[in-house]
Coordinates of C-alpha atoms in Angstrom, one line a residue:
P29 CA 0.0 0.0 0.0
K30 CA 2.8 2.4 0.9
L31 CA 4.6 1.7 -2.5
S32 CA 1.4 2.3 -4.5
H33 CA 0.8 5.5 -2.5
M34 CA 4.3 6.7 -3.3
L35 CA 3.8 5.9 -7.0
L36 CA 0.6 7.8 -7.0
L37 CA 2.4 10.9 -5.5
C38 CA 5.2 10.6 -8.0
L39 CA 2.9 10.5 -10.9
Y40 CA 0.9 13.3 -9.4
C41 CA 4.0 15.5 -9.1
M42 CA 5.3 14.6 -12.6
C43 CA 2.3 16.0 -14.4
I44 CA 0.8 18.5 -11.9
D45 CA 1.9 21.5 -14.0
R46 CA -0.2 20.4 -17.0
V47 CA -3.5 21.2 -15.3
L48 CA -4.5 24.8 -14.6
D49 CA -6.2 26.1 -11.5
I50 CA -8.9 28.0 -13.3
N51 CA -10.1 31.2 -11.8
E52 CA -11.7 34.6 -12.8
K53 CA -8.3 36.0 -13.9
N54 CA -7.2 33.2 -16.3
Y55 CA -10.3 31.4 -17.6
K56 CA -10.8 33.7 -20.7
K57 CA -7.1 33.3 -21.7
A58 CA -7.4 29.5 -21.3
L59 CA -10.5 29.4 -23.6
K60 CA -8.7 31.4 -26.3
K61 CA -5.4 29.6 -26.1
H62 CA -6.7 26.0 -26.8
D63 CA -8.9 24.5 -29.5
M64 CA -10.5 22.5 -26.7
L65 CA -10.6 23.1 -22.9
C66 CA -11.4 20.3 -20.5
L67 CA -12.5 21.4 -17.0
L68 CA -13.2 19.3 -13.9
Y69 CA -15.8 21.1 -11.7
H70 CA -15.1 19.9 -8.2
P71 CA -16.1 20.5 -4.6
P72 CA -13.5 21.8 -2.1
S73 CA -10.7 19.5 -1.1
P74 CA -12.1 17.2 1.6
A75 CA -10.7 16.9 5.1
G76 CA -10.8 13.1 5.6
K77 CA -7.9 10.9 4.5
D78 CA -10.0 8.5 2.4
Q79 CA -11.9 11.4 0.8
Q80 CA -8.6 13.1 0.1
K81 CA -7.2 10.0 -1.6
Q82 CA -10.3 9.7 -3.7
F83 CA -10.0 13.4 -4.7
Q84 CA -6.3 12.9 -5.6
M85 CA -7.3 9.9 -7.8
T86 CA -9.8 12.0 -9.6
E87 CA -7.2 14.7 -10.2
L88 CA -4.8 12.1 -11.4
V89 CA -7.2 11.0 -14.1
L90 CA -7.1 14.6 -15.5
E91 CA -3.3 14.8 -15.0
L92 CA -2.6 11.6 -16.8
S93 CA -4.9 12.5 -19.7
A94 CA -3.1 15.8 -20.0
Q95 CA 0.2 14.0 -20.1
V96 CA -0.9 11.6 -22.8
L97 CA -2.4 14.4 -24.9
E98 CA 0.4 16.8 -24.4
E99 CA 1.0 17.2 -28.2
K100 CA -2.6 18.0 -28.9
D101 CA -4.1 21.4 -28.5
I102 CA -6.2 20.5 -25.5
G103 CA -6.1 22.5 -22.3
F104 CA -6.9 21.0 -18.9
G105 CA -8.1 22.8 -15.7
M106 CA -10.0 22.5 -12.5
V107 CA -12.7 24.8 -11.1
D108 CA -13.4 24.9 -7.4
S109 CA -17.1 25.1 -6.8
Q110 CA -16.6 27.1 -3.6
K111 CA -13.7 29.4 -4.5
D112 CA -14.7 30.0 -8.1
V113 CA -18.4 30.5 -8.0
K114 CA -18.4 33.4 -10.5
V115 CA -16.4 31.5 -13.0
A116 CA -18.6 28.4 -12.7
K117 CA -21.7 30.5 -13.3
K118 CA -20.2 32.3 -16.4
L119 CA -19.1 28.9 -17.9
G120 CA -22.4 27.2 -17.0
L121 CA -20.9 24.6 -14.7
T122 CA -23.6 23.1 -12.5
E123 CA -22.8 19.5 -11.5
E124 CA -19.9 18.9 -9.0
G125 CA -17.6 16.1 -10.0
S126 CA -18.4 16.5 -13.7
V127 CA -16.0 17.1 -16.6
Y128 CA -17.0 19.8 -19.1
V129 CA -15.3 20.1 -22.5
F130 CA -15.4 23.5 -24.4
K131 CA -15.0 23.2 -28.1
N132 CA -15.8 26.2 -30.4
D133 CA -19.2 27.4 -29.2
N134 CA -20.2 24.0 -27.8
V135 CA -20.0 22.6 -24.2
I136 CA -19.9 18.9 -24.0
E137 CA -20.4 17.1 -20.6
F138 CA -18.4 13.9 -20.2
D139 CA -20.9 11.3 -18.9
G140 CA -18.5 8.3 -18.9
L141 CA -16.4 6.3 -16.5
L142 CA -13.8 8.6 -15.1
S143 CA -10.6 6.9 -16.1
A144 CA -7.6 8.2 -18.1
E145 CA -8.1 5.6 -20.8
I146 CA -11.8 6.5 -21.3
M147 CA -11.2 10.2 -21.0
V148 CA -8.4 10.2 -23.6
E149 CA -10.5 8.1 -26.1
F150 CA -13.4 10.6 -25.6
L151 CA -11.2 13.7 -26.2
L152 CA -9.6 12.1 -29.3
D153 CA -13.0 11.5 -30.7
L154 CA -13.9 15.1 -30.1
L155 CA -10.8 16.2 -32.0
E156 CA -12.0 14.5 -35.1
D157 CA -14.3 16.2 -37.6
P158 CA -17.9 15.9 -36.6
V159 CA -18.8 14.3 -39.9
E160 CA -17.0 11.3 -41.4
M161 CA -17.0 10.8 -45.2
I162 CA -18.0 7.6 -47.0
G163 CA -16.6 7.5 -50.4
N164 CA -16.3 3.8 -51.5
A165 CA -17.6 0.3 -50.9
L166 CA -14.9 -0.6 -48.3
E167 CA -15.9 2.4 -46.1
L168 CA -19.5 1.6 -46.6
R169 CA -18.9 -2.0 -45.4
A170 CA -17.3 -0.5 -42.2
F171 CA -20.3 1.7 -41.7
D172 CA -22.7 -1.3 -41.9
R173 CA -20.8 -3.0 -39.1
M174 CA -21.4 -0.2 -36.6
E175 CA -24.7 -1.8 -35.4
E176 CA -24.1 -0.8 -31.7
D177 CA -24.1 2.9 -32.4
I178 CA -26.7 5.5 -33.2
R179 CA -25.6 6.9 -36.6
L180 CA -26.8 9.1 -39.4
I181 CA -25.8 9.4 -43.0
G182 CA -26.7 12.0 -45.6
Y183 CA -26.2 12.4 -49.3
F184 CA -25.2 15.9 -50.4
K185 CA -23.9 17.6 -53.5
S186 CA -20.7 18.9 -51.9
Q187 CA -19.0 20.2 -48.8
E188 CA -20.1 23.7 -49.8
S189 CA -23.8 22.7 -49.9
E190 CA -25.9 24.7 -47.4
H191 CA -27.7 21.5 -46.5
Y192 CA -24.5 19.7 -45.8
L193 CA -23.4 22.6 -43.6
A194 CA -26.7 22.4 -41.6
F195 CA -26.0 18.6 -41.2
Q196 CA -22.5 19.4 -39.9
E197 CA -23.8 22.0 -37.5
A198 CA -26.2 19.4 -36.1
A199 CA -23.4 16.9 -35.8
E200 CA -21.3 19.2 -33.6
Q201 CA -24.1 19.2 -31.0
F202 CA -24.1 15.4 -30.6
Q203 CA -20.4 14.7 -31.0
P204 CA -18.9 12.2 -30.0
Y205 CA -21.9 10.3 -28.7
I206 CA -23.7 10.0 -32.0
K207 CA -21.9 9.3 -35.3
F208 CA -22.6 11.4 -38.4
F209 CA -21.6 10.3 -41.9
A210 CA -22.0 11.9 -45.3
T211 CA -21.4 10.9 -48.9
F212 CA -21.0 12.9 -52.1
D213 CA -20.7 9.8 -54.2
K214 CA -23.6 8.8 -56.4
A215 CA -22.8 5.1 -56.3
V216 CA -22.6 5.0 -52.5
A217 CA -25.9 6.9 -52.3
K218 CA -27.5 4.4 -54.7
E219 CA -26.4 1.5 -52.5
L220 CA -27.9 3.3 -49.5
T221 CA -31.1 4.2 -51.5
L222 CA -30.5 7.9 -50.5
K223 CA -31.8 10.7 -52.6
M224 CA -30.1 14.1 -52.8
N225 CA -30.1 16.0 -49.4
E226 CA -31.8 13.0 -47.7
V227 CA -30.7 11.8 -44.3
D228 CA -31.2 8.3 -42.8
F229 CA -31.2 7.7 -39.1
Y230 CA -29.9 4.3 -37.9
E231 CA -31.1 3.0 -34.5
P232 CA -28.7 0.5 -32.8
F233 CA -29.3 -3.2 -33.9
M234 CA -32.0 -2.3 -36.3
E235 CA -31.8 -3.7 -39.9
E236 CA -33.5 -0.8 -41.6
P237 CA -33.0 3.0 -41.1
I238 CA -35.6 5.7 -40.6
T239 CA -35.5 8.4 -43.3
I240 CA -35.8 11.8 -41.7
P241 CA -38.9 13.4 -43.4
D242 CA -39.2 16.7 -45.2
R243 CA -35.9 16.9 -46.9
P244 CA -33.8 19.1 -47.1
N245 CA -33.6 19.4 -43.4
S246 CA -32.4 22.5 -41.4
E247 CA -30.1 22.1 -38.4
E248 CA -33.1 22.7 -36.0
E249 CA -35.1 19.9 -37.7
L250 CA -32.2 17.5 -37.5
V251 CA -31.6 18.2 -33.9
S252 CA -35.3 17.9 -33.0
F253 CA -35.6 14.6 -34.8
I254 CA -32.5 13.1 -33.2
T255 CA -33.5 14.3 -29.7
E256 CA -36.9 12.7 -30.1
H257 CA -35.5 9.3 -31.4
R258 CA -32.4 9.3 -29.3
R259 CA -33.5 6.5 -26.8
P260 CA -33.1 3.2 -28.7
T261 CA -35.2 0.1 -28.1
L262 CA -32.0 -1.8 -27.4
R263 CA -28.8 -0.1 -26.4
K264 CA -25.4 -1.2 -25.1
L265 CA -24.0 0.2 -21.9
R266 CA -20.7 1.9 -22.9
A267 CA -18.0 3.2 -20.6
K268 CA -17.9 6.6 -22.5
D269 CA -21.5 7.5 -21.7
M270 CA -22.6 5.0 -19.1
F271 CA -24.0 7.6 -16.7
E272 CA -26.0 9.3 -19.3
T273 CA -27.5 5.9 -20.3
W274 CA -28.3 5.0 -16.7
E275 CA -29.9 8.4 -15.9
D276 CA -32.2 8.0 -19.0
D277 CA -34.5 5.6 -17.2
M278 CA -38.2 4.8 -17.9
D279 CA -40.3 5.9 -14.9
G280 CA -37.5 5.1 -12.5
V281 CA -36.6 1.6 -13.8
H282 CA -34.5 0.0 -16.5
I283 CA -35.0 -3.4 -18.2
V284 CA -31.4 -4.7 -18.0
A285 CA -30.0 -7.7 -19.9
F286 CA -26.6 -9.2 -19.1
A287 CA -25.0 -11.2 -21.9
E288 CA -21.4 -11.9 -22.9
E289 CA -21.2 -11.5 -26.6
E290 CA -18.1 -13.9 -26.9
D291 CA -20.0 -16.6 -25.0
P292 CA -22.2 -19.0 -27.1
D293 CA -25.2 -18.7 -24.7
G294 CA -24.6 -14.9 -24.4
Y295 CA -24.4 -14.5 -28.2
E296 CA -27.6 -16.5 -28.7
F297 CA -29.4 -14.5 -26.0
L298 CA -28.2 -11.2 -27.6
E299 CA -29.7 -12.4 -31.0
I300 CA -33.0 -13.1 -29.2
L301 CA -32.9 -9.6 -27.7
K302 CA -32.3 -8.1 -31.1
E303 CA -35.2 -10.0 -32.6
V304 CA -37.5 -8.7 -29.7
A305 CA -36.2 -5.1 -30.2
R306 CA -36.8 -5.2 -34.0
D307 CA -40.3 -6.5 -33.5
N308 CA -41.1 -3.8 -30.9
T309 CA -39.2 -0.8 -32.2
E310 CA -42.4 1.2 -32.6
N311 CA -43.1 0.9 -28.8
P312 CA -41.9 4.1 -27.2
D313 CA -42.2 2.6 -23.7
L314 CA -39.7 -0.2 -24.4
S315 CA -35.9 0.4 -23.9
I316 CA -33.6 -2.5 -23.0
V317 CA -30.0 -1.8 -21.7
W318 CA -27.6 -4.6 -22.7
I319 CA -24.5 -4.9 -20.5
D320 CA -21.6 -7.1 -21.6
P321 CA -19.9 -8.1 -18.3
D322 CA -16.6 -8.5 -20.2
D323 CA -16.6 -4.7 -20.7
F324 CA -16.8 -4.1 -16.9
P325 CA -14.9 -6.8 -15.2
L326 CA -14.4 -4.9 -12.0
M327 CA -18.2 -4.4 -11.7
I328 CA -19.1 -8.1 -11.9
P329 CA -18.8 -8.8 -8.1
Y330 CA -20.8 -5.7 -7.2
W331 CA -23.6 -6.5 -9.7
E332 CA -23.8 -10.2 -8.7
K333 CA -24.0 -9.2 -5.0
T334 CA -26.5 -6.4 -5.6
F335 CA -28.8 -8.2 -8.0
K336 CA -28.2 -11.8 -6.7
V337 CA -27.7 -13.2 -10.2
D338 CA -25.0 -15.3 -11.8
L339 CA -23.4 -13.2 -14.6
F340 CA -21.7 -16.2 -16.2
R341 CA -25.2 -16.9 -17.5
P342 CA -27.4 -14.6 -19.6
Q343 CA -29.9 -12.7 -17.4
I344 CA -32.7 -10.2 -17.9
G345 CA -34.5 -8.3 -15.2
V346 CA -36.1 -5.0 -14.2
V347 CA -34.0 -2.7 -12.0
N348 CA -35.1 0.3 -9.9
V349 CA -32.5 3.0 -10.5
T350 CA -33.1 4.6 -7.0
D351 CA -32.6 1.7 -4.6
A352 CA -31.3 -1.0 -7.0
D353 CA -34.2 -3.4 -6.2
S354 CA -34.6 -5.8 -9.0
V355 CA -36.7 -8.7 -10.3
W356 CA -35.2 -11.2 -12.7
L357 CA -36.7 -13.6 -15.2
E358 CA -36.2 -17.1 -13.9
M359 CA -34.1 -19.2 -16.3
D360 CA -33.1 -22.8 -15.2
D361 CA -29.5 -23.7 -15.9
D362 CA -30.5 -27.0 -17.5
E363 CA -33.1 -25.5 -19.8
D364 CA -32.8 -23.7 -23.1
L365 CA -32.8 -19.9 -23.2
P366 CA -36.2 -18.3 -23.5
S367 CA -37.6 -17.8 -27.0
A368 CA -38.4 -14.4 -28.4
E369 CA -42.1 -15.0 -27.7
E370 CA -41.5 -15.9 -24.1
L371 CA -39.3 -12.9 -23.7
E372 CA -41.9 -10.6 -25.2
D373 CA -44.5 -12.0 -22.8
W374 CA -42.3 -11.3 -19.9
I375 CA -41.5 -7.8 -21.1
E376 CA -45.3 -7.1 -21.6
D377 CA -45.8 -8.1 -17.9
V378 CA -43.0 -5.6 -17.0
L379 CA -44.5 -2.8 -19.0
S380 CA -48.0 -3.5 -17.6
G381 CA -46.8 -3.5 -14.1
K382 CA -47.5 -7.2 -13.4
V383 CA -43.7 -7.7 -12.9
N384 CA -42.1 -4.9 -10.9
T385 CA -39.4 -4.3 -8.3
E386 CA -42.1 -3.9 -5.5
D387 CA -42.6 -7.6 -5.7
D388 CA -39.1 -8.0 -4.5
D389 CA -39.9 -5.8 -1.5
D390 CA -43.0 -7.9 -0.7
D391 CA -40.9 -11.0 -0.7
D392 CA -38.5 -9.4 1.7
D393 CA -41.4 -8.4 3.9
D394 CA -42.7 -11.9 3.9
D395 CA -39.3 -13.2 4.9
D396 CA -39.2 -10.7 7.7
D397 CA -42.7 -11.8 8.8
D398 CA -41.6 -15.4 8.8
D399 CA -38.6 -14.4 10.9
D400 CA -40.9 -12.6 13.3
D401 CA -43.3 -15.6 13.5
D402 CA -40.3 -17.9 14.2
D403 CA -39.2 -15.5 17.0
D404 CA -42.8 -15.5 18.4
D405 CA -42.9 -19.3 18.3
D406 CA -39.5 -19.4 20.1
D407 CA -40.8 -17.0 22.7
D408 CA -44.0 -19.2 23.2
D409 CA -41.8 -22.3 23.6
D410 CA -39.7 -20.5 26.1
D411 CA -42.8 -19.5 28.1
D412 CA -44.1 -23.0 28.0
D413 CA -40.8 -24.3 29.2
D414 CA -40.8 -21.8 32.1
E415 CA -44.3 -22.8 33.1
D416 CA -43.4 -26.5 33.0
N417 CA -40.3 -25.8 35.2
D418 CA -42.5 -23.9 37.7
D419 CA -44.9 -26.8 37.9
D420 CA -42.1 -29.2 38.6
D421 CA -40.8 -27.0 41.4
D422 CA -44.3 -26.9 43.0
D423 CA -44.5 -30.7 42.8
D424 CA -41.1 -30.9 44.5
D425 CA -42.3 -28.6 47.4
D426 CA -45.4 -30.8 47.9
D427 CA -43.3 -33.9 48.1
D428 CA -41.1 -32.2 50.8

């Protein structure tokens, strides 16, 4: 423990100069100096040792990210929510512990797992152009394989087209969480069945896209459509936006499916989930969060303990986001996985309220009642024993 703590301090000291203490005097200069400015909005440094260590670890994520991206034009800074109230208000920082990225006129909140690896990947994605070009069959094939992502593709005359520029402006508002593609190639557009100035919206895991109506579309129309359709029927929990996904619940609950894609049973279960999602994509009340445990190995013990499930097997359940109460579809180890029809029936019960996390509370209450009954029975038995002992004592006195 001492060695790891010393290593932490050494790393901290090596890169401390790369992160600015942002205040009212230097924030404007920092914004002008860099193409992108990444700011951690944090509470005052805590007093307790454990809290201080956690705070240092959070700082270290920013420091290491700054070190890795030193050659890029990205600035890093920290804003104290107590000392720098005016700066926070001017910059629109509201949530303590959050990371905000300033790029051009846009502010992007980082809603992912706070680690240097995830942060660096996120920032590198932000450095890319908001729209990626598709110009040949090979690039089109790569586009088709991105089934886990929300993505849009439009066909435009050229990069100077006003409709392409509107598409680009919309892309900047959703970068890097939603991928935008464009083509100026007639053959690629024909393969995609796109007309001039037409944009297709691809929901994750769906075989067919939705064509955004009323082409050509303005920036406002594109943003409005994407915002309305942003919650997919089936979506994968990703480290780079996991908190945004988890906060986007349906009336306080999530339908959660655990399945390892590399595992045969997990792959089969995922295919069943895709079939169910495709059959019910028009249902606005249905949204399933798929979690591949392989993506979050350190979370497996916590999830298994909290949800009382074996994550080496596919699982699906409904989870209350407030107290983590959950109810899971019973699947015997020796039996086949549920069919799409059986899964749809269970999901219908969830959506109708027949299956809900309150059932889990009732079971717990029943268990508590049983425990109370057992205690009462024990007390009664003890009373009976005491009475019997008293009778025996009286008999002994009579004999004397």
